[in-house]
CSV table of N, CA and C in Angstrom, one decimal:
chain,number,residue,atom,x,y,z
A,1,MET,N,25.4,-40.5,3.2
A,1,MET,CA,24.4,-40.4,1.4
A,1,MET,C,22.9,-39.8,2.7
A,2,THR,N,22.4,-40.0,3.8
A,2,THR,CA,21.4,-39.8,4.4
A,2,THR,C,20.3,-38.6,4.8
A,3,TYR,N,22.1,-38.1,4.4
A,3,TYR,CA,21.6,-36.7,5.3
A,3,TYR,C,21.8,-35.8,4.4
A,4,LEU,N,22.7,-35.6,3.7
A,4,LEU,CA,21.7,-35.6,1.7
A,4,LEU,C,20.7,-35.7,1.8
A,5,LEU,N,20.1,-36.2,1.6
A,5,LEU,CA,19.0,-37.2,1.1
A,5,LEU,C,18.0,-35.7,2.0
A,6,ALA,N,18.6,-35.5,3.2
A,6,ALA,CA,17.4,-35.5,4.3
A,6,ALA,C,17.5,-33.4,4.0
A,7,LEU,N,18.7,-33.3,3.9
A,7,LEU,CA,19.1,-31.9,3.6
A,7,LEU,C,17.9,-31.7,1.9
A,8,ILE,N,18.3,-32.1,0.9
A,8,ILE,CA,17.6,-32.2,0.0
A,8,ILE,C,16.4,-31.8,0.4
A,9,ALA,N,15.5,-33.1,0.9
A,9,ALA,CA,14.0,-33.0,1.5
A,9,ALA,C,14.0,-31.2,2.1
A,10,VAL,N,14.4,-31.2,2.8
A,10,VAL,CA,14.7,-29.5,3.4
A,10,VAL,C,14.3,-28.0,3.0
A,11,VAL,N,15.3,-28.8,2.0
A,11,VAL,CA,15.8,-27.9,1.7
A,11,VAL,C,14.1,-27.5,0.2
A,12,ALA,N,13.8,-29.1,-0.1
A,12,ALA,CA,12.6,-28.5,-1.2
A,12,ALA,C,11.6,-27.5,-0.5
A,13,VAL,N,11.5,-28.7,0.8
A,13,VAL,CA,9.7,-28.1,1.4
A,13,VAL,C,10.1,-26.8,2.1
A,14,ALA,N,11.5,-25.9,2.3
A,14,ALA,CA,11.4,-24.9,2.5
A,14,ALA,C,11.3,-24.1,1.3
A,15,VAL,N,11.2,-24.1,0.6
A,15,VAL,CA,10.8,-23.0,-0.9
A,15,VAL,C,9.6,-23.4,-2.0
A,16,LEU,N,8.8,-24.6,-1.2
A,16,LEU,CA,7.7,-25.2,-1.4
A,16,LEU,C,7.2,-24.3,-0.7
A,17,CYS,N,6.6,-23.7,1.2
A,17,CYS,CA,6.6,-22.8,1.6
A,17,CYS,C,6.8,-21.6,1.0
A,18,TRP,N,8.4,-21.5,0.3
A,18,TRP,CA,8.8,-20.0,0.4
A,18,TRP,C,7.7,-19.7,-0.8
A,19,LYS,N,7.6,-20.3,-1.3
A,19,LYS,CA,6.8,-20.2,-3.1
A,19,LYS,C,4.6,-20.4,-2.1
A,20,ALA,N,4.6,-20.9,-1.8
A,20,ALA,CA,3.4,-21.0,-1.0
A,20,ALA,C,2.6,-19.9,-0.4
A,21,PHE,N,3.6,-19.3,0.6
A,21,PHE,CA,3.2,-18.8,1.7
A,21,PHE,C,4.9,-17.1,2.2
A,22,GLY,N,4.7,-17.2,0.8
A,22,GLY,CA,6.1,-16.3,1.0
A,22,GLY,C,5.3,-14.1,0.5
A,23,PRO,N,6.5,-14.0,0.3
A,23,PRO,CA,6.1,-11.7,0.3
A,23,PRO,C,5.0,-12.7,-0.9
A,24,GLU,N,5.0,-12.3,-2.2
A,24,GLU,CA,4.6,-12.5,-3.1
A,24,GLU,C,2.9,-12.8,-3.1
A,25,ARG,N,2.7,-14.0,-2.0
A,25,ARG,CA,1.0,-14.3,-1.4
A,25,ARG,C,0.8,-12.6,-2.0
A,26,ALA,N,1.5,-12.7,-0.5
A,26,ALA,CA,1.1,-11.0,-0.1
A,26,ALA,C,0.9,-10.1,-0.6
A,27,ARG,N,1.8,-9.9,-1.8
A,27,ARG,CA,1.1,-9.1,-2.4
A,27,ARG,C,-0.4,-9.2,-3.8
A,28,ARG,N,0.1,-10.1,-3.8
A,28,ARG,CA,-1.2,-10.8,-5.0
A,28,ARG,C,-2.3,-10.7,-3.8
A,29,ILE,N,-2.3,-10.9,-2.3
A,29,ILE,CA,-3.7,-10.4,-1.9
A,29,ILE,C,-4.2,-9.3,-1.2
A,30,GLY,N,-3.0,-8.1,-1.6
A,30,GLY,CA,-3.6,-7.2,-1.2
A,30,GLY,C,-3.2,-5.9,-2.4
A,31,ALA,N,-3.7,-6.7,-3.8
A,31,ALA,CA,-3.9,-5.9,-4.9
A,31,ALA,C,-4.9,-6.1,-5.1
A,32,GLY,N,-5.7,-6.9,-4.8
A,32,GLY,CA,-7.4,-6.6,-4.5
A,32,GLY,C,-8.1,-4.2,-4.2
A,33,ARG,N,-7.4,-4.6,-3.0
A,33,ARG,CA,-7.6,-3.1,-2.4
A,33,ARG,C,-6.9,-1.7,-2.9
A,34,PRO,N,-8.1,-1.0,-2.7
A,34,PRO,CA,-7.1,-0.3,-2.9
A,34,PRO,C,-6.2,0.4,-2.9
A,35,SER,N,-4.9,1.0,-2.9
A,35,SER,CA,-3.6,1.9,-2.1
A,35,SER,C,-4.3,3.0,-1.9
A,36,SER,N,-3.9,3.9,-1.1
A,36,SER,CA,-3.9,5.7,-1.6
A,36,SER,C,-2.3,6.0,-0.9
A,37,ARG,N,-2.0,6.9,-1.5
A,37,ARG,CA,-0.8,7.5,-0.4
A,37,ARG,C,-0.3,7.7,0.5
A,38,ARG,N,-1.6,8.7,0.8
A,38,ARG,CA,-1.3,8.9,2.3
A,38,ARG,C,-1.5,8.5,3.2
A,39,ASN,N,-2.2,6.9,3.0
A,39,ASN,CA,-2.4,6.0,4.1
A,39,ASN,C,-0.7,5.2,4.0
A,40,ARG,N,-0.3,4.9,3.3
A,40,ARG,CA,1.7,4.2,3.2
A,40,ARG,C,2.4,5.0,4.8
A,41,ILE,N,3.2,4.7,5.2
A,41,ILE,CA,3.4,5.0,5.8
A,41,ILE,C,4.7,6.2,5.3
A,42,ILE,N,5.0,7.0,5.0
A,42,ILE,CA,6.8,7.4,5.2
A,42,ILE,C,7.6,8.6,6.2
A,43,GLY,N,9.1,8.2,5.9
A,43,GLY,CA,9.0,9.0,7.0
A,43,GLY,C,9.1,10.8,6.2
A,44,PRO,N,10.0,11.1,7.7
A,44,PRO,CA,9.7,13.0,7.4
A,44,PRO,C,10.5,13.5,5.7
A,45,ASP,N,11.9,12.5,5.8
A,45,ASP,CA,12.2,13.6,5.4
A,45,ASP,C,12.1,12.8,3.5
A,46,ASP,N,10.9,11.9,2.7
A,46,ASP,CA,10.2,12.2,2.3
A,46,ASP,C,9.6,12.6,1.9
A,47,ASP,N,8.0,13.6,2.6
A,47,ASP,CA,7.4,14.3,3.1
A,47,ASP,C,7.1,15.4,2.1
A,48,PRO,N,7.0,15.7,1.5
A,48,PRO,CA,6.6,16.9,1.4
A,48,PRO,C,6.4,18.0,2.0
A,49,GLU,N,5.1,17.7,2.6
A,49,GLU,CA,4.6,18.4,3.6
A,49,GLU,C,4.6,19.2,4.0
A,50,PHE,N,5.7,18.0,5.6
A,50,PHE,CA,6.8,17.3,6.6
A,50,PHE,C,7.6,19.3,6.1
A,51,LEU,N,8.6,18.8,5.4
A,51,LEU,CA,9.3,19.6,5.1
A,51,LEU,C,9.2,21.1,4.7
A,52,TRP,N,7.7,20.6,3.7
A,52,TRP,CA,7.7,22.9,3.8
A,52,TRP,C,7.4,23.7,5.1
A,53,ARG,N,6.7,22.5,5.8
A,53,ARG,CA,5.9,23.2,7.0
A,53,ARG,C,7.1,23.4,8.2
A,54,ILE,N,8.2,23.3,7.9
A,54,ILE,CA,9.3,23.1,9.3
A,54,ILE,C,11.0,24.3,8.1
A,55,SER,N,10.5,24.2,7.2
A,55,SER,CA,11.8,24.9,6.5
A,55,SER,C,11.5,26.4,6.7
A,56,PRO,N,12.5,27.1,7.0
A,56,PRO,CA,12.7,28.7,7.1
A,56,PRO,C,12.4,29.5,6.4
A,57,PRO,N,11.6,30.5,6.3
A,57,PRO,CA,11.0,31.9,5.2
A,57,PRO,C,11.2,32.4,4.8
A,58,ARG,N,11.7,32.3,3.9
A,58,ARG,CA,12.8,33.7,3.1
A,58,ARG,C,12.1,34.4,2.2
A,59,HIS,N,12.9,35.6,2.2
A,59,HIS,CA,12.7,36.8,2.1
A,59,HIS,C,13.2,37.8,1.9
A,60,ASP,N,12.8,37.5,0.0
A,60,ASP,CA,13.4,38.3,-1.3
A,60,ASP,C,14.0,39.0,-0.6
A,61,GLY,N,13.6,40.3,0.1
A,61,GLY,CA,13.8,41.4,-0.5
A,61,GLY,C,14.2,42.2,1.4
A,62,ASP,N,15.3,40.3,1.1
A,62,ASP,CA,16.3,41.9,3.0
A,62,ASP,C,17.3,41.6,2.4
A,63,SER,N,17.6,42.8,3.3
A,63,SER,CA,18.4,44.6,3.0
A,63,SER,C,19.4,43.8,4.2
A,64,ASP,N,19.4,42.3,5.3
A,64,ASP,CA,20.5,42.4,5.7
A,64,ASP,C,21.5,41.4,4.7
A,65,SER,N,21.0,40.9,3.7
A,65,SER,CA,21.7,40.1,3.3
A,65,SER,C,22.8,40.4,2.0
A,66,ASP,N,24.2,40.2,1.7
A,66,ASP,CA,24.8,40.8,1.4
A,66,ASP,C,25.3,40.4,0.0
A,67,HIS,N,24.3,40.1,-0.6
A,67,HIS,CA,23.9,39.2,-2.1
A,67,HIS,C,24.5,39.9,-3.1
């Protein structure tokens, strides 16, 4: 019985700490700052500018094509 009460107390403390210092608090703290899309780190497969730079040039009037 003592172990059950101790377990309930530990879970209650963990929930309270999560509510006080969890990820929602980080969002609330950062909410006052203006966010810029360019300052956000994104992967190369999500970056349209990167994909545009690596895409091969397209030739519409290419005579070697059999289309």
